[in-house]
Structure formats: structure tokens, C-alpha cells
């Protein structure tokens, strides 16, 4: 698996720093809140990052996960499929949606619309990585960003290529030869 990686962009140590920064920003925004916010991680990609973020949040929060799928291979299909639902009623709650990476923003836009339609009091957005150069429909604020990344396809720490490489403890770029297999 490691042999398929051309270059490491973010080490595990750097990712923990990114997660800690995001955690402290969430803490700052909700420390005086009457009700705990609901942190919604998008399955599967956001699992490692959300797991790291919540360890560093020092205020009450609820944790939920939603199974979505937006990508086939290495291009965004634009259409998001939702395979599960939340147990927590979202009406009147402050929601923080966290994804692994925001590229075009099409996936996140659909999730935000869904939570707004469900009557969320507020919807904030976070991600481990942001591909700023590529935003198509980002007319929403991204409130919590681990780091910016260039316009290249990355894997690891939750990010997959055809469902593989999510278990890498770092984020890197795949060798071209992997795509040609
Ligand atoms: P968007 O809808 O913002 O274009 O795409 C968001 C989703 O596309 C992410 O949740 C992620 O699954 C996938 N994605 C976007 N860019 C990358 C990338 O560089 N690497 C991987 N592995 N997935 C990506
Ligand atoms: Mg994803």
C-alpha cells in the first residue's frame, strides 16, 4: 500500500494538528451554547478525521454519522447518494457537518440543503482538506478547515481511491501507475 504512494503531503502529526485546530474553533463557537451542537461526520471518508477532532473538543457535543457517496473513481459525479439517516432529530439543533475533503462543494451543498429543510437551527461546515481552486457551487461558508490542498487527487486518512487507501495514517498522492492497473 505504501509503495503506491508517490508523495506524502500531510504526515500523521500534521493531521493531528489540523484536527486540534478545528476542535478548538468548534469549542470557541459553541462554548456558550444552550444545547450541545450535533457533529455529523460523513461516512466513510470523514471517520478518521472526526475521531481525531472530537478527542480535542472540551465542551459537550453529540456525534452522528451519515453514509453518503459522491465520487466514482477520481471524478465527482455531482450527484450525491444518501444511504442512511440520523437518529437524532435535527429540528432546532445546531449542526456541524464534517467531510474529509470539499472539492467542487456539490456534495456539501446538498447536505446543507437537507439539514436546512429538516429545520436545523444552524448548519456549520467543516472539512479536513479544502480544494479552493475547484469550488463550483461554494456559496456557503466553510467554517472549519484543516488545511488547503492543491488541485490533485489525494488519498489516506479516510480519503479513498475506489474505496482503498482510507486506512493510511497520512495523506498522500498516488503514483500514476495505480490508475492504470
Ligand atoms: P465535491 O462534491 O466537493 O466535489 O466532492 C466531495 C467528495 O469528493 C469528498 O467527500 C470526497 O469523497 C471526494 N473527493 C474530492 N476530492 C478528492 C480527492 O482528492 N481524493 C479523494 N480520495 N476523494 C476526493
Ligand atoms: Mg467522501
Short mmCIF file of C-alpha atoms and ligand atoms in Angstrom, two decimals:
data_model
loop_
_atom_site.label_atom_id
_atom_site.label_comp_id
_atom_site.label_asym_id
_atom_site.label_seq_id
_atom_site.Cartn_x
_atom_site.Cartn_y
_atom_site.Cartn_z
CA UNK A 1 0.00 0.00 0.00
CA UNK A 2 2.76 2.45 0.96
CA UNK A 3 4.52 1.53 -2.29
CA UNK A 4 1.61 3.04 -4.24
CA UNK A 5 2.23 6.50 -2.76
CA UNK A 6 4.29 8.96 -4.78
CA UNK A 7 4.47 11.72 -2.19
CA UNK A 8 3.28 12.34 1.38
CA UNK A 9 1.53 15.72 1.66
CA UNK A 10 0.43 15.64 5.32
CA UNK A 11 2.06 13.49 7.98
CA UNK A 12 0.04 11.98 10.82
CA UNK A 13 1.47 14.64 13.16
CA UNK A 14 0.33 17.42 10.83
CA UNK A 15 -3.18 15.90 10.58
CA UNK A 16 -3.46 15.77 14.38
CA UNK A 17 -2.51 19.48 14.46
CA UNK A 18 -5.19 20.21 11.83
CA UNK A 19 -7.79 18.29 13.84
CA UNK A 20 -6.84 20.07 17.07
CA UNK A 21 -7.18 23.47 15.38
CA UNK A 22 -10.65 22.56 14.07
CA UNK A 23 -11.65 21.21 17.52
CA UNK A 24 -10.66 24.42 19.27
CA UNK A 25 -12.59 26.52 16.72
CA UNK A 26 -15.73 24.42 17.27
CA UNK A 27 -15.22 24.75 21.02
CA UNK A 28 -14.91 28.54 20.73
CA UNK A 29 -18.10 28.82 18.64
CA UNK A 30 -20.28 26.64 20.89
CA UNK A 31 -18.92 27.06 24.41
CA UNK A 32 -21.76 29.39 25.46
CA UNK A 33 -24.45 27.41 23.61
CA UNK A 34 -27.54 26.33 25.49
CA UNK A 35 -27.69 22.95 23.70
CA UNK A 36 -24.74 20.87 22.56
CA UNK A 37 -24.16 21.00 18.79
CA UNK A 38 -24.60 17.83 16.74
CA UNK A 39 -21.42 16.97 14.87
CA UNK A 40 -22.33 14.98 11.75
CA UNK A 41 -19.45 13.11 10.12
CA UNK A 42 -19.92 11.95 6.54
CA UNK A 43 -19.22 8.24 6.15
CA UNK A 44 -16.88 6.76 5.29
CA UNK A 45 -14.19 9.32 4.50
CA UNK A 46 -14.59 11.66 7.47
CA UNK A 47 -14.34 8.93 10.14
CA UNK A 48 -10.60 9.17 10.96
CA UNK A 49 -10.64 12.98 10.99
CA UNK A 50 -13.84 13.28 13.06
CA UNK A 51 -12.46 10.70 15.50
CA UNK A 52 -9.35 12.86 15.89
CA UNK A 53 -11.26 16.17 16.13
CA UNK A 54 -13.67 15.09 18.88
CA UNK A 55 -10.82 13.97 21.16
CA UNK A 56 -9.78 17.63 21.38
CA UNK A 57 -13.20 19.24 21.95
CA UNK A 58 -13.65 20.17 25.60
CA UNK A 59 -17.37 21.01 25.63
CA UNK A 60 -20.47 18.75 25.34
CA UNK A 61 -21.18 17.65 21.75
CA UNK A 62 -23.31 14.94 20.16
CA UNK A 63 -21.78 12.79 17.42
CA UNK A 64 -23.67 11.39 14.44
CA UNK A 65 -22.67 9.87 11.11
CA UNK A 66 -24.38 9.89 7.74
CA UNK A 67 -23.49 7.47 4.93
CA UNK A 68 -23.15 9.32 1.64
CA UNK A 69 -21.37 8.64 -1.62
CA UNK A 70 -20.49 11.19 -4.27
CA UNK A 71 -17.47 10.00 -6.18
CA UNK A 72 -16.76 7.16 -8.59
CA UNK A 73 -13.05 6.71 -9.36
CA UNK A 74 -11.36 10.10 -9.23
CA UNK A 75 -14.03 12.41 -10.64
CA UNK A 76 -17.01 13.93 -8.88
CA UNK A 77 -20.29 12.69 -10.26
CA UNK A 78 -22.04 15.70 -8.74
CA UNK A 79 -24.93 13.53 -7.67
CA UNK A 80 -24.91 12.58 -4.01
CA UNK A 81 -26.49 9.38 -2.75
CA UNK A 82 -27.59 9.18 0.87
CA UNK A 83 -27.66 5.66 2.29
CA UNK A 84 -28.61 6.27 5.94
CA UNK A 85 -30.44 8.67 8.23
CA UNK A 86 -29.68 10.33 11.53
CA UNK A 87 -31.11 9.01 14.78
CA UNK A 88 -31.04 12.46 16.43
CA UNK A 89 -33.92 14.75 15.33
CA UNK A 90 -32.15 17.72 13.74
CA UNK A 91 -35.04 20.20 14.05
CA UNK A 92 -33.96 23.16 16.16
CA UNK A 93 -30.40 21.87 16.59
CA UNK A 94 -27.05 23.42 15.73
CA UNK A 95 -25.41 21.09 13.23
CA UNK A 96 -21.72 20.89 12.27
CA UNK A 97 -21.23 18.75 9.15
CA UNK A 98 -17.71 17.44 8.64
CA UNK A 99 -16.38 15.85 5.46
CA UNK A 100 -12.95 14.57 4.51
CA UNK A 101 -12.48 16.99 1.61
CA UNK A 102 -14.50 19.69 -0.12
CA UNK A 103 -13.73 19.83 -3.82
CA UNK A 104 -16.49 21.29 -6.01
CA UNK A 105 -18.74 21.75 -2.98
CA UNK A 106 -21.62 19.99 -4.74
CA UNK A 107 -21.88 17.21 -2.13
CA UNK A 108 -21.79 19.51 0.87
CA UNK A 109 -24.31 21.88 -0.71
CA UNK A 110 -26.84 19.05 -0.92
CA UNK A 111 -26.24 18.03 2.70
CA UNK A 112 -26.67 21.62 3.91
CA UNK A 113 -29.94 21.95 1.97
CA UNK A 114 -31.17 18.72 3.54
CA UNK A 115 -30.46 19.83 7.11
CA UNK A 116 -31.98 23.27 6.47
CA UNK A 117 -35.10 21.55 5.10
CA UNK A 118 -35.15 19.37 8.23
CA UNK A 119 -35.37 22.52 10.36
CA UNK A 120 -31.83 22.77 11.77
CA UNK A 121 -31.31 25.94 13.80
CA UNK A 122 -27.90 26.43 12.16
CA UNK A 123 -25.66 24.46 9.84
CA UNK A 124 -21.90 24.94 10.01
CA UNK A 125 -19.43 23.17 7.74
CA UNK A 126 -16.01 21.68 8.35
CA UNK A 127 -13.52 19.63 6.38
CA UNK A 128 -10.08 18.09 6.75
CA UNK A 129 -8.99 19.48 3.36
CA UNK A 130 -10.30 22.20 1.08
CA UNK A 131 -9.55 22.33 -2.66
CA UNK A 132 -10.11 26.03 -3.02
CA UNK A 133 -9.21 26.26 -6.70
CA UNK A 134 -12.08 23.99 -7.71
CA UNK A 135 -15.16 25.31 -5.95
CA UNK A 136 -18.13 25.39 -8.30
CA UNK A 137 -21.07 25.95 -6.02
CA UNK A 138 -19.47 27.14 -2.84
CA UNK A 139 -21.93 29.85 -1.96
CA UNK A 140 -21.79 28.61 1.63
CA UNK A 141 -19.14 29.36 4.25
CA UNK A 142 -16.69 26.63 5.16
CA UNK A 143 -16.32 27.38 8.85
CA UNK A 144 -13.64 24.90 9.86
CA UNK A 145 -10.78 23.88 7.54
CA UNK A 146 -7.90 21.57 8.48
CA UNK A 147 -5.77 22.72 5.56
CA UNK A 148 -5.93 23.84 1.94
CA UNK A 149 -4.73 21.41 -0.71
CA UNK A 150 -3.90 21.91 -4.37
CA UNK A 151 -5.91 20.51 -7.26
CA UNK A 152 -4.56 16.97 -7.11
CA UNK A 153 -6.18 13.68 -6.13
CA UNK A 154 -5.19 12.70 -2.60
CA UNK A 155 -5.70 9.54 -0.54
CA UNK A 156 -5.26 8.45 3.06
CA UNK A 157 -6.65 9.29 6.50
CA UNK A 158 -10.16 8.44 5.26
CA UNK A 159 -9.72 9.52 1.64
CA UNK A 160 -10.07 6.64 -0.84
CA UNK A 161 -9.34 5.63 -4.37
CA UNK A 162 -12.13 3.18 -5.27
CA UNK A 163 -12.67 2.51 -1.53
CA UNK A 164 -8.99 1.66 -0.86
CA UNK A 165 -6.21 3.57 0.96
CA UNK A 166 -8.55 5.04 3.61
CA UNK A 167 -6.51 3.32 6.33
CA UNK A 168 -3.25 5.12 5.56
CA UNK A 169 -2.23 7.15 8.65
CA UNK A 170 -1.11 10.07 6.43
CA UNK A 171 -2.38 11.91 3.31
CA UNK A 172 -0.54 11.43 0.04
CA UNK A 173 -0.65 11.35 -3.73
CA UNK A 174 -0.94 8.06 -5.62
CA UNK A 175 1.55 7.02 -8.28
CA UNK A 176 0.17 7.26 -11.83
CA UNK A 177 0.76 3.53 -12.27
CA UNK A 178 -2.04 2.79 -9.74
CA UNK A 179 -4.68 4.35 -12.01
CA UNK A 180 -3.51 2.26 -14.96
CA UNK A 181 -3.85 -1.08 -13.16
P1 LIG B 1 -17.30 17.63 -4.05
O1 LIG B 1 -18.76 17.32 -4.10
O2 LIG B 1 -16.95 18.75 -3.09
O3 LIG B 1 -16.73 17.85 -5.40
O4 LIG B 1 -16.58 16.33 -3.57
C1 LIG B 1 -16.53 15.95 -2.24
C2 LIG B 1 -16.23 14.48 -2.14
O5 LIG B 1 -15.44 14.05 -3.24
C3 LIG B 1 -15.43 14.15 -0.91
O6 LIG B 1 -16.29 13.74 0.12
C4 LIG B 1 -14.54 13.02 -1.36
O7 LIG B 1 -15.20 11.79 -1.14
C5 LIG B 1 -14.40 13.19 -2.84
N1 LIG B 1 -13.13 13.81 -3.22
C6 LIG B 1 -12.90 15.04 -3.72
N2 LIG B 1 -11.61 15.26 -3.96
C7 LIG B 1 -10.98 14.13 -3.59
C8 LIG B 1 -9.58 13.73 -3.57
O8 LIG B 1 -8.64 14.45 -3.93
N3 LIG B 1 -9.32 12.48 -3.12
C9 LIG B 1 -10.31 11.64 -2.71
N4 LIG B 1 -9.93 10.45 -2.27
N5 LIG B 1 -11.61 11.97 -2.69
C10 LIG B 1 -11.93 13.21 -3.13
MG1 LIG B 2 -16.42 11.49 0.57
#
